[in-house]
XYZ file of C-alpha atoms in Angstrom:
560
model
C -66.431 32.405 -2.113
C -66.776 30.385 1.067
C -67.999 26.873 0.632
C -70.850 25.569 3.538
C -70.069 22.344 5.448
C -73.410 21.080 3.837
C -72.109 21.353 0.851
C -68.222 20.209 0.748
C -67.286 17.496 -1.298
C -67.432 14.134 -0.058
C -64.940 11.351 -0.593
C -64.529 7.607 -0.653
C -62.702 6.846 2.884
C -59.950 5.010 1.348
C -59.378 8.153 -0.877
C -59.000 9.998 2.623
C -56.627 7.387 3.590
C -54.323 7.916 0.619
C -54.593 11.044 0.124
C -53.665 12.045 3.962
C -50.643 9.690 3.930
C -49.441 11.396 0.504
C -49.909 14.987 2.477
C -47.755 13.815 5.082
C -44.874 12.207 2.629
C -45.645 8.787 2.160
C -44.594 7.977 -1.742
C -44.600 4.162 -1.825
C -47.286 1.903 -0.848
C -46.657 -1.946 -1.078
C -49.730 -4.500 -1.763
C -51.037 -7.724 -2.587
C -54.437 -7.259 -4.040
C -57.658 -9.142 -2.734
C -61.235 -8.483 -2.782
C -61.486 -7.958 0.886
C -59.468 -4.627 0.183
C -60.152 -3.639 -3.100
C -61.382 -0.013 -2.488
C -58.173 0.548 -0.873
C -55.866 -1.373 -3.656
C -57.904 0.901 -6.128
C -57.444 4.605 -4.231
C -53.759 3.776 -3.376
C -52.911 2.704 -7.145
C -54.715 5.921 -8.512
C -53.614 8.092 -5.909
C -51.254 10.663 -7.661
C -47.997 11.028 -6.708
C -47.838 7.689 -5.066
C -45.822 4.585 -6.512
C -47.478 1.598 -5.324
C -45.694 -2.101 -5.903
C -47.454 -5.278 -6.134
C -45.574 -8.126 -4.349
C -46.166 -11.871 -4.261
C -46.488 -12.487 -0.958
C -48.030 -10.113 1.974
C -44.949 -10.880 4.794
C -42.436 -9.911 1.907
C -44.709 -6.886 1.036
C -44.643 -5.731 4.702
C -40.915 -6.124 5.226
C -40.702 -4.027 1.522
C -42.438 -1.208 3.667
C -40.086 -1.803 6.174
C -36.914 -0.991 4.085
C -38.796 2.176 3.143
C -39.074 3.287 6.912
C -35.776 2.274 7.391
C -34.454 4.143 4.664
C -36.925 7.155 5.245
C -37.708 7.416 9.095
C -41.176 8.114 7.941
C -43.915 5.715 7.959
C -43.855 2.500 5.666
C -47.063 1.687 4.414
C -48.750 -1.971 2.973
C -52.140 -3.006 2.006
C -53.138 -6.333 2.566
C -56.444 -7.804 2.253
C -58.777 -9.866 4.721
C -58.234 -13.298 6.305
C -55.005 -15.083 4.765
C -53.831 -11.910 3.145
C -53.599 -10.078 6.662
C -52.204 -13.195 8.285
C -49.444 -13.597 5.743
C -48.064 -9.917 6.656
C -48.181 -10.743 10.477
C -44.030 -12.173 9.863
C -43.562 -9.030 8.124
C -45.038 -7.239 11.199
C -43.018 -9.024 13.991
C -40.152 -8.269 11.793
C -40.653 -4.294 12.642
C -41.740 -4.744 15.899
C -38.389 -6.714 16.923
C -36.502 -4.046 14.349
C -38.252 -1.366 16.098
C -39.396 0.490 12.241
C -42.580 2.227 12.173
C -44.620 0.219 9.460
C -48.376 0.379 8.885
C -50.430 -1.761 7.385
C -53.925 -1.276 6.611
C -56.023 -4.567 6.272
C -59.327 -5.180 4.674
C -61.999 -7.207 6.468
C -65.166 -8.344 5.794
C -68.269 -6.539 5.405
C -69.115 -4.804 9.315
C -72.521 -6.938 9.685
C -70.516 -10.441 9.222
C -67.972 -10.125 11.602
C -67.983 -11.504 15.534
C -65.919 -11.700 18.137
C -64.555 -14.960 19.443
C -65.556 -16.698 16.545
C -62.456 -18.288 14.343
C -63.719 -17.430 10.855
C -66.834 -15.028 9.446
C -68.006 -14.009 6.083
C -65.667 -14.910 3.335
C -62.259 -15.493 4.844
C -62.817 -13.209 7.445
C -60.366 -13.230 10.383
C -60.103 -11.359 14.015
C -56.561 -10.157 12.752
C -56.494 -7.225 15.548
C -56.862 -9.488 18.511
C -53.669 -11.208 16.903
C -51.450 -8.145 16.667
C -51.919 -6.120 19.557
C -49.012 -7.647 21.330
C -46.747 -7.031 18.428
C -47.728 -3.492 17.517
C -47.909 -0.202 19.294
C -51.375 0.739 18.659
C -54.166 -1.792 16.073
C -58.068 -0.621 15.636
C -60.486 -1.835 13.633
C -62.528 1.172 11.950
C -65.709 0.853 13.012
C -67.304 4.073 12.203
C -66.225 5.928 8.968
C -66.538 8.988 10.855
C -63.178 7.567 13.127
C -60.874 6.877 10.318
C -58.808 10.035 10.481
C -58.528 9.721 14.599
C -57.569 5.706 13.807
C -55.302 6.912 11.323
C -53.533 10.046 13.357
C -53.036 7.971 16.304
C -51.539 5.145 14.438
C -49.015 7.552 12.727
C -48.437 9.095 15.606
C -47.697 6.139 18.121
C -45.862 4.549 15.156
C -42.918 6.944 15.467
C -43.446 8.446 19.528
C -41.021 7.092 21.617
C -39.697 3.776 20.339
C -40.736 3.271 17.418
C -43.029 0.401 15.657
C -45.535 -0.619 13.762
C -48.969 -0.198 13.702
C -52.099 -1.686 12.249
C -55.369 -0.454 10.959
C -58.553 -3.158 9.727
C -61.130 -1.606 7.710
C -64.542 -3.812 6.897
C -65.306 -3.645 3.569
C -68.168 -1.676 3.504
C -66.672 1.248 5.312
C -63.616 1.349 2.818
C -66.197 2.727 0.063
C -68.346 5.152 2.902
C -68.402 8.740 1.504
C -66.902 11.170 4.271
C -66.501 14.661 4.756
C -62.790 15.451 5.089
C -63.272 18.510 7.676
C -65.546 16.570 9.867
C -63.757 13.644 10.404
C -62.743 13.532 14.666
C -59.492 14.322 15.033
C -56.555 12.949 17.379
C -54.701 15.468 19.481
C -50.783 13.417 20.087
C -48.545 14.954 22.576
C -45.356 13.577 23.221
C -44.375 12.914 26.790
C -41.098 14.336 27.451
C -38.629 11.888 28.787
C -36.605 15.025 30.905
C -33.377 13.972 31.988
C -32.747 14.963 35.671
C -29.636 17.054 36.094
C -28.339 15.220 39.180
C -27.780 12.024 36.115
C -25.995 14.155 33.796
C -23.816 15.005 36.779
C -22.998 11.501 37.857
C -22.626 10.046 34.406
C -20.180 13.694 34.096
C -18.152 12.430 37.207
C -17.619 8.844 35.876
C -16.782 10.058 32.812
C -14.122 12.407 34.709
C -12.523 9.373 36.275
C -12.474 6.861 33.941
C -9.223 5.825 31.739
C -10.587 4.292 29.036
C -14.352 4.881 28.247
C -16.200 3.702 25.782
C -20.128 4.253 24.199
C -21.553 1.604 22.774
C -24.471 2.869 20.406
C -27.302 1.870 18.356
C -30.023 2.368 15.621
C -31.855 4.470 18.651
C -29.013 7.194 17.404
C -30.880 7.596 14.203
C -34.420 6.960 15.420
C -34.169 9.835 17.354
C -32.579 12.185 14.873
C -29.612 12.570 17.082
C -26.627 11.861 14.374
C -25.213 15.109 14.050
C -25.424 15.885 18.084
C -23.885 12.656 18.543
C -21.183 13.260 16.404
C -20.569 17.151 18.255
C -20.352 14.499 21.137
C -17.616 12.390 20.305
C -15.985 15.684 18.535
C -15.614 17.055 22.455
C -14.934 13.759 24.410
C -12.849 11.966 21.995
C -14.418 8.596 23.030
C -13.939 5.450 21.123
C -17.322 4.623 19.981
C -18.564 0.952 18.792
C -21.581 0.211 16.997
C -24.308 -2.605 17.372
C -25.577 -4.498 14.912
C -27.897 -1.642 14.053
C -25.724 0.922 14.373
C -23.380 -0.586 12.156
C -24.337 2.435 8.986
C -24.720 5.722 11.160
C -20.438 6.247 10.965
C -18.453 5.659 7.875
C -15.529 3.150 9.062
C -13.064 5.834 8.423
C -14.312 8.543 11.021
C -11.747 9.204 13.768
C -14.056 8.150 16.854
C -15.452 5.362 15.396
C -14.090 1.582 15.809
C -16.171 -0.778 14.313
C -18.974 -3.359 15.190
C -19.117 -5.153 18.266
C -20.542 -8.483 19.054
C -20.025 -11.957 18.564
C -20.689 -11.760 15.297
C -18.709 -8.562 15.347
C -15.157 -7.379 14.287
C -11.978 -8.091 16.309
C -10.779 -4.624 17.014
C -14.135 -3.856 19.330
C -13.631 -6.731 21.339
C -10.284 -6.116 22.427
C -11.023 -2.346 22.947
C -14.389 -3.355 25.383
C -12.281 -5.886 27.198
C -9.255 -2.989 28.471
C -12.553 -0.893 29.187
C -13.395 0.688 32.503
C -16.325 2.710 31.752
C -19.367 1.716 29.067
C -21.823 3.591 28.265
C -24.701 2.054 26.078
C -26.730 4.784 24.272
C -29.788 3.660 22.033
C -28.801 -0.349 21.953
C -30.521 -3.017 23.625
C -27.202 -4.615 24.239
C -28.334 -7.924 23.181
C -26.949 -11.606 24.432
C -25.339 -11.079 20.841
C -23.626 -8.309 21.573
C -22.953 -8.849 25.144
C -22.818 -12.268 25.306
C -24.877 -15.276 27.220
C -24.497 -13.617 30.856
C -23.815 -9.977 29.613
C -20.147 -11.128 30.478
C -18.874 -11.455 27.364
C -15.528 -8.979 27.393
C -14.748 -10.223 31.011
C -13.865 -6.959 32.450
C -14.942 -4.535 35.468
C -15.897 -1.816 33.754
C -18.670 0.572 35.018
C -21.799 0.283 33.026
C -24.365 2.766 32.302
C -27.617 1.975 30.071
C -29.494 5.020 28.297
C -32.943 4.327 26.756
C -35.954 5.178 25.631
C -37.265 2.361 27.037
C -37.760 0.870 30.564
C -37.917 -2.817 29.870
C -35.115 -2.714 27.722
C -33.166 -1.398 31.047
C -34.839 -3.850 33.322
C -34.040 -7.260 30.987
C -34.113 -10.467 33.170
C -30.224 -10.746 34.295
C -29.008 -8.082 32.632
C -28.298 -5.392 36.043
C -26.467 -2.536 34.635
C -24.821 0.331 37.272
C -26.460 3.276 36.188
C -29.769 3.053 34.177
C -31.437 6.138 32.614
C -34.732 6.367 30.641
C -35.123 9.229 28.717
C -34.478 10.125 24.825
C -31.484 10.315 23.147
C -31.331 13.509 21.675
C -31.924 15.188 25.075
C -29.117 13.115 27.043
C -26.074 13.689 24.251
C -27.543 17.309 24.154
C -27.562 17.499 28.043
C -24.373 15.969 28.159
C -22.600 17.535 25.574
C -23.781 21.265 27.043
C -22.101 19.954 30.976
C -18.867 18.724 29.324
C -18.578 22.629 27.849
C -19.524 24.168 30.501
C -16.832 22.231 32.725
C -12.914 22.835 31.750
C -12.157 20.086 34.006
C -13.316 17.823 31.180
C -10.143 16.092 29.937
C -9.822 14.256 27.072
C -8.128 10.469 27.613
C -5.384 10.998 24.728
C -3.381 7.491 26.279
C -6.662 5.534 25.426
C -7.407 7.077 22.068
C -4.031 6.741 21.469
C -3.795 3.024 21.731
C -7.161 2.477 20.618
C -6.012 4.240 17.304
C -3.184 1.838 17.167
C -5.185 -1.123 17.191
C -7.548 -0.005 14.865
C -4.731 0.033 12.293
C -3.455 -3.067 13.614
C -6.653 -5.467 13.431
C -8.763 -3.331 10.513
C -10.375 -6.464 8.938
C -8.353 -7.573 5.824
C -9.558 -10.506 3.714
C -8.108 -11.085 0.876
C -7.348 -14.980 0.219
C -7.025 -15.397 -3.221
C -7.881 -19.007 -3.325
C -10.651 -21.051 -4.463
C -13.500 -21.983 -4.061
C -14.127 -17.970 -3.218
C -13.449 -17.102 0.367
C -17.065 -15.428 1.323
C -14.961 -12.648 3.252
C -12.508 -11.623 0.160
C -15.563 -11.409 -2.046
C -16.624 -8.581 0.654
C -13.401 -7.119 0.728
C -13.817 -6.900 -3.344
C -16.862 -5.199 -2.920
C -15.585 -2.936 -0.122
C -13.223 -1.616 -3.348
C -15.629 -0.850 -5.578
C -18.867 0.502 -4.359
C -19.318 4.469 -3.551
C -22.150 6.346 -2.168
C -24.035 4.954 -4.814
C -25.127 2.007 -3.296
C -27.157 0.282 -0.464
C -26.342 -3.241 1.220
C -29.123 -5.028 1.763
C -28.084 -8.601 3.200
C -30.151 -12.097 4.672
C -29.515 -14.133 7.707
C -26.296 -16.501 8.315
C -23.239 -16.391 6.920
C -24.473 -13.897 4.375
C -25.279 -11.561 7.393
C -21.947 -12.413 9.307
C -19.447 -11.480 6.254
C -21.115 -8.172 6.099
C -21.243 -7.568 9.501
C -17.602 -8.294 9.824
C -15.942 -7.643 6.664
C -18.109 -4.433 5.178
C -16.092 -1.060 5.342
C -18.679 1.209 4.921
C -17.704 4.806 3.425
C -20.122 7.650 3.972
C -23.290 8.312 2.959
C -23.670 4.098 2.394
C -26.579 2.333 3.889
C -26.518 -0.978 4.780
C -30.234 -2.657 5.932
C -30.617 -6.413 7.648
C -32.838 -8.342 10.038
C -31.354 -7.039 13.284
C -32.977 -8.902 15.886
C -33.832 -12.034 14.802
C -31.324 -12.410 11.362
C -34.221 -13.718 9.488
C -34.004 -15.877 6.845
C -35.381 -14.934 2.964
C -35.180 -10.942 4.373
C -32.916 -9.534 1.619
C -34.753 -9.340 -1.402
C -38.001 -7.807 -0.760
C -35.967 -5.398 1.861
C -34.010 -4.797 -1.126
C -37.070 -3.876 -3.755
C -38.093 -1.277 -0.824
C -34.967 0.384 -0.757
C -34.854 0.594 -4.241
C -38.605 1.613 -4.844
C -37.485 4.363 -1.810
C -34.578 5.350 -3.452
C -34.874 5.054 -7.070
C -31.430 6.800 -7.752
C -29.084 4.150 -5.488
C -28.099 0.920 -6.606
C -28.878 -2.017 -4.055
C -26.763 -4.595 -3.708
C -27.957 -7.768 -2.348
C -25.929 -10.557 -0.826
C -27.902 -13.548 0.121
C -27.615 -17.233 0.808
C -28.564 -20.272 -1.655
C -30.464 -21.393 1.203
C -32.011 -17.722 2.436
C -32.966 -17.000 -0.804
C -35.515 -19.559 -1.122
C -37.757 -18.587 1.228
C -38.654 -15.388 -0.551
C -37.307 -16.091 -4.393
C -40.760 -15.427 -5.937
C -39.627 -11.727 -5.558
C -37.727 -11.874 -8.213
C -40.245 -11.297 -10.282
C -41.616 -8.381 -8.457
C -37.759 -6.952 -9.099
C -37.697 -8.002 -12.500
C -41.137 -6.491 -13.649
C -40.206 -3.354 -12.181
C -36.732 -3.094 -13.715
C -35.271 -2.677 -10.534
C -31.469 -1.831 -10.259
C -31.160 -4.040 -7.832
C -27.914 -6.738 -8.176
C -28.666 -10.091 -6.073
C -25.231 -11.739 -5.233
C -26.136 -15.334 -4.051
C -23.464 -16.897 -2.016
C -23.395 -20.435 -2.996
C -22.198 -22.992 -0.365
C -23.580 -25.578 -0.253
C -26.471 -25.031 1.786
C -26.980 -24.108 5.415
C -23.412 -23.354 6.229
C -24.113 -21.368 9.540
C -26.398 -23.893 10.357
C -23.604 -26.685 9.661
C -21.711 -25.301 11.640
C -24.037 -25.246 14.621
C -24.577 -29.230 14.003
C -21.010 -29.703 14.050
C -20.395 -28.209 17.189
C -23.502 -29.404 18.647
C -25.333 -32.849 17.184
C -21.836 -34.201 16.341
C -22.436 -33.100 12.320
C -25.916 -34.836 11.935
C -27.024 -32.659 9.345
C -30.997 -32.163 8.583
C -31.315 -30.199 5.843
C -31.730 -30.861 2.258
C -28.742 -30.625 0.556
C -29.555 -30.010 -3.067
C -29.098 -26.258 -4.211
C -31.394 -24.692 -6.730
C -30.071 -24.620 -10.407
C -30.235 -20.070 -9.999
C -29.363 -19.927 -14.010
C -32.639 -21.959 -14.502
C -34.317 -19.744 -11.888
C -33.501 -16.642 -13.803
C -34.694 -17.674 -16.559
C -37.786 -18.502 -14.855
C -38.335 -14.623 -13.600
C -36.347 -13.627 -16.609
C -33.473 -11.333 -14.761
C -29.517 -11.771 -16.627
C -27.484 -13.984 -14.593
C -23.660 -14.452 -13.818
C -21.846 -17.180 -12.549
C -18.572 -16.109 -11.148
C -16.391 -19.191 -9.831
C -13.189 -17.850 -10.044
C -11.644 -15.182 -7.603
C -9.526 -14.007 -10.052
C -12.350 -13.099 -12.077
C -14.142 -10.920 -9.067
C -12.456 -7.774 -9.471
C -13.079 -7.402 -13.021
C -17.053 -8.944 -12.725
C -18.172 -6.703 -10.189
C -17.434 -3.307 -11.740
C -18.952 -4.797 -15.251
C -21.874 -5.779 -13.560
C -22.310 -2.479 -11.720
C -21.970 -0.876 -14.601
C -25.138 -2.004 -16.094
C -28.604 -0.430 -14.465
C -31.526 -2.944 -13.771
C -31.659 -6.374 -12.270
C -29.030 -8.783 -12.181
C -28.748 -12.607 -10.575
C -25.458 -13.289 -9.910
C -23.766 -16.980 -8.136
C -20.996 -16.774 -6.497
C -19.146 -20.305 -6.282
C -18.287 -20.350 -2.439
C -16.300 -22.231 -0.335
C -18.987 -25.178 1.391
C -16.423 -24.995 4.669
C -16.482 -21.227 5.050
C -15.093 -20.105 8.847
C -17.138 -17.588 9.857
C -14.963 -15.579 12.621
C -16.604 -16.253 16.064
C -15.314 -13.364 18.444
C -16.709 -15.198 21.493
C -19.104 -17.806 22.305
C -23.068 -17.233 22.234
């Protein structure tokens, strides 16, 4: 029997909220409870189906949420509540935005009749946090009218992932978070994607340079897998035969071992790109922002003449203050490699550059990175190289700023099917483990392996009870050095060694006691080999120190 409108069942709005996000495959929600959002704390943590994890800090929660996305490409989701609570996630937030990961988070505010614009502070701990984000989001409302919430909340999810991606933000006063609504009469938003078309004449010229070059080369990033274009990109390099080099968020799309691919470039990159970009005489940057890091301080960093040609999603990325590539192209990836890839069939006069692969083949084999010093204190580098030898498909990297993000970069040999997540814009400190409970919330069947800094760790160590509560198999590797070393290093080349920091290290057996996870010490590279596959072995949390070498070289392909 049909039901009349007048008579449908109404719901509390933040039931609409949760229950529309489960519908379209959210399955983990990340909070920190307040009053100011406690009708939304209390639908998502009854909301069936949906895990939701309680952090200890709001930026950490956000950047949990992020791992998720990352891990997912759907939407990452976190609650936070009004005032401090939303202000705390804001780092979280500028994390995504630089990272380009489509995150929501969904504030509460204070009740609707206590809040004013241009004031600093209303109600109890009320806060304008919208006015704050728009510049570091791709679309932030405040839900006026319970009637909006599904338009608020289509339009978020929808800008969140159109395009480039990002995050997004949604405030909801108090009182409207309990408002009893009408699912079918909510208002509706009607997204349409605006298709970034490729014109043909491009395809051709980027065709003919491709034609003449000797030795091209595609540089390609996290914009591969944003897009969904993995498997086209691999037809891609199947036909051309190109040497292809990852940045920094690229660095998980190819295992280490497929045939096209050779390695990470950068400064903080591997050897065997560098020499490869330098011989180059065509580039071709698909889905990167080609960073200073990556290309160095003048975009001049491999010194050669090659031709360059920029493809992107996005127009300021291609029209970056010095940076004057020779061919730039906005449009989306998938529809370039699929353009391209249909011309270079079409046209037998397509030859492949066996010479180049050739050689670049050789070198591969010739600088592969190798680090295996069996020395101590442990060489950072060999302990990644022991890890390279006994990890599988199983497991997820998930590693902080400095020197704990340049031994990975450098020294990780990823196989297929791992994932490896970081801070890639801004290498930010105290990032691993709440990235690290997201991916494991996300994927419940992986084990994540964390390798962190004695200094990094700090800034977000009360998550190690949020791990430990959970019983998450997650295994937190803590490089101990000393301190700072990256940052050592930059006073030593630059203040003449005038060090700032403190240079006490925390006592991390007494710390996991204190959040009551099983620890390790492992001092001894001898020992490393037959640690790591014990400690694997065992499922749940794990702290483990790794006794480190305090003067640590950290390879430096070229300067900054």
């Amino acid at each position: 029997m049909r039901v009349s409108m007048n008579k449908e069942k109404k719901i509390r709005l933040a039931d609409f909220l949760t229950q529309y996000l489960y519908a379209k495959g959210v399955r983990s929600v990340f909070m920190l409870s307040g009053t100011g959002s406690i009708h939304l704390d209390d639908a998502f943590a009854h909301q069936k189906g949906l895990r939701y994890i309680c952090a200890r800090h709001e930026a950490a929660a956000t950047i949990m949420a992020e791992a998720s996305a990352k891990l997912t490409q759907n939407i990452g989701v976190m609650v936070a509540t009004t005032g401090p609570g939303g202000t705390n996630a804001i780092g979280g937030i500028v994390e995504a935005w630089v990272d380009s990961v489509p995150v929501l988070v969904i504030s509460g505010q204070v009740e609707s009749s206590q809040i004013s614009k241009d004031v600093r502070s209303f109600g109890v701990q009320g806060f304008n946090v919208i006015e704050n984000v728009e510049k570091v989001t791709k679309y932030a409302a405040q839900i006026k009218d319970p009637m909006m919430v599904r338009y608020h909340l289509e339009k978020a999810l929808f800008l969140a992932k159109d395009g480039r991606p990002g995050p997004v933000w949604l405030d909801i006063p108090f009182d409207i978070q309990s408002k009893l609504v009408i699912p079918k009469k909510l208002k509706a938003f009607r997204g349409k994607s605006i298709p970034h078309k490729i014109k043909k004449d491009k395809i051709d010229i980027v065709f003919k340079n491709l034609k003449k070059a000797k030795k091209p080369v595609i540089i390609f990033g996290q914009g591969i897998r944003s897009s969904k274009s993995i498997n086209i990109f691999k037809d891609l390099l199947k036909i051309t035969k190109i040497p292809a080099i990852s940045a920094r968020m690229g660095l998980d799309i190819l295992p280490y071992d497929y045939p096209y691919y050779f390695g990470l470039g950068g400064m903080r990159g591997q050897r065997l790109p560098y020499e490869i970009l330098k011989s180059a005489d065509l580039v071709i940057a698909i889905g990167t922002s080609y960073t200073h890091a990556f290309g160095g301080k003048n975009y001049n960093a491999y010194k050669n003449k090659a031709k360059f040609i920029m493809v992107n999603i996005d127009s300021k990325e291609l029209n970056k203050t010095n940076f004057k590539p020779d061919m730039k192209i906005k449009t989306d990836l998938s529809l370039f490699i699929t353009d391209l890839k249909k011309k270079i069939l079409n046209e037998s006069s397509y030859k492949v550059k066996e010479t180049w692969l050739s050689r670049c083949k050789k070198l591969k084999k010739e600088l592969s990175p190798s680090f295996t010093k069996k020395s101590n204190p442990i060489n950072s580098y060999s302990f990644i190289d022991c890890l390279n030898s006994h990890t599988n498909s199983d497991h997820i990297f998930v590693n902080d700023a400095g020197s704990a993000n340049y031994i990975c970069s450098q020294a990780l040999i990823l196989k297929e099917g791992q994932r490896e997540l970081t801070s890639g814009a801004f290498y930010s400190m105290g990032i691993a483990v709440p990235m690290a409970i997201g991916a494991s919330v996300t994927e419940p069947t992986k084990q994540i392996i964390v390798i962190t800094g004695d200094g990094s760790i700090e800034l977000n160590i009360q998550e190690l009870r949020t791990i430990s509560l959970n019983k998450l198999n997650i295994k937190v590797f803590v490089i101990n050095n000393g301190g700072y070393a990256s940052i050592r290093k930059s006073q030593d080349d630059m203040v003449g060694g005038r060090y700032t920091d403190d240079e006490e290290v925390l006592n991390f057996k007494k710390i996991s006691e204190a959040f009551e996870i099983p620890f390790t010490r492992i001092s001894d590279y001898g020992k490393l080999s037959k640690n790591i596959p014990q400690i694997f072995k065992t499922k749940g949390p794990a702290l483990i120190e790794l006794m480190c070498d305090p003067k640590q070289e950290i390879l430096e392909i070229f300067g900054a």
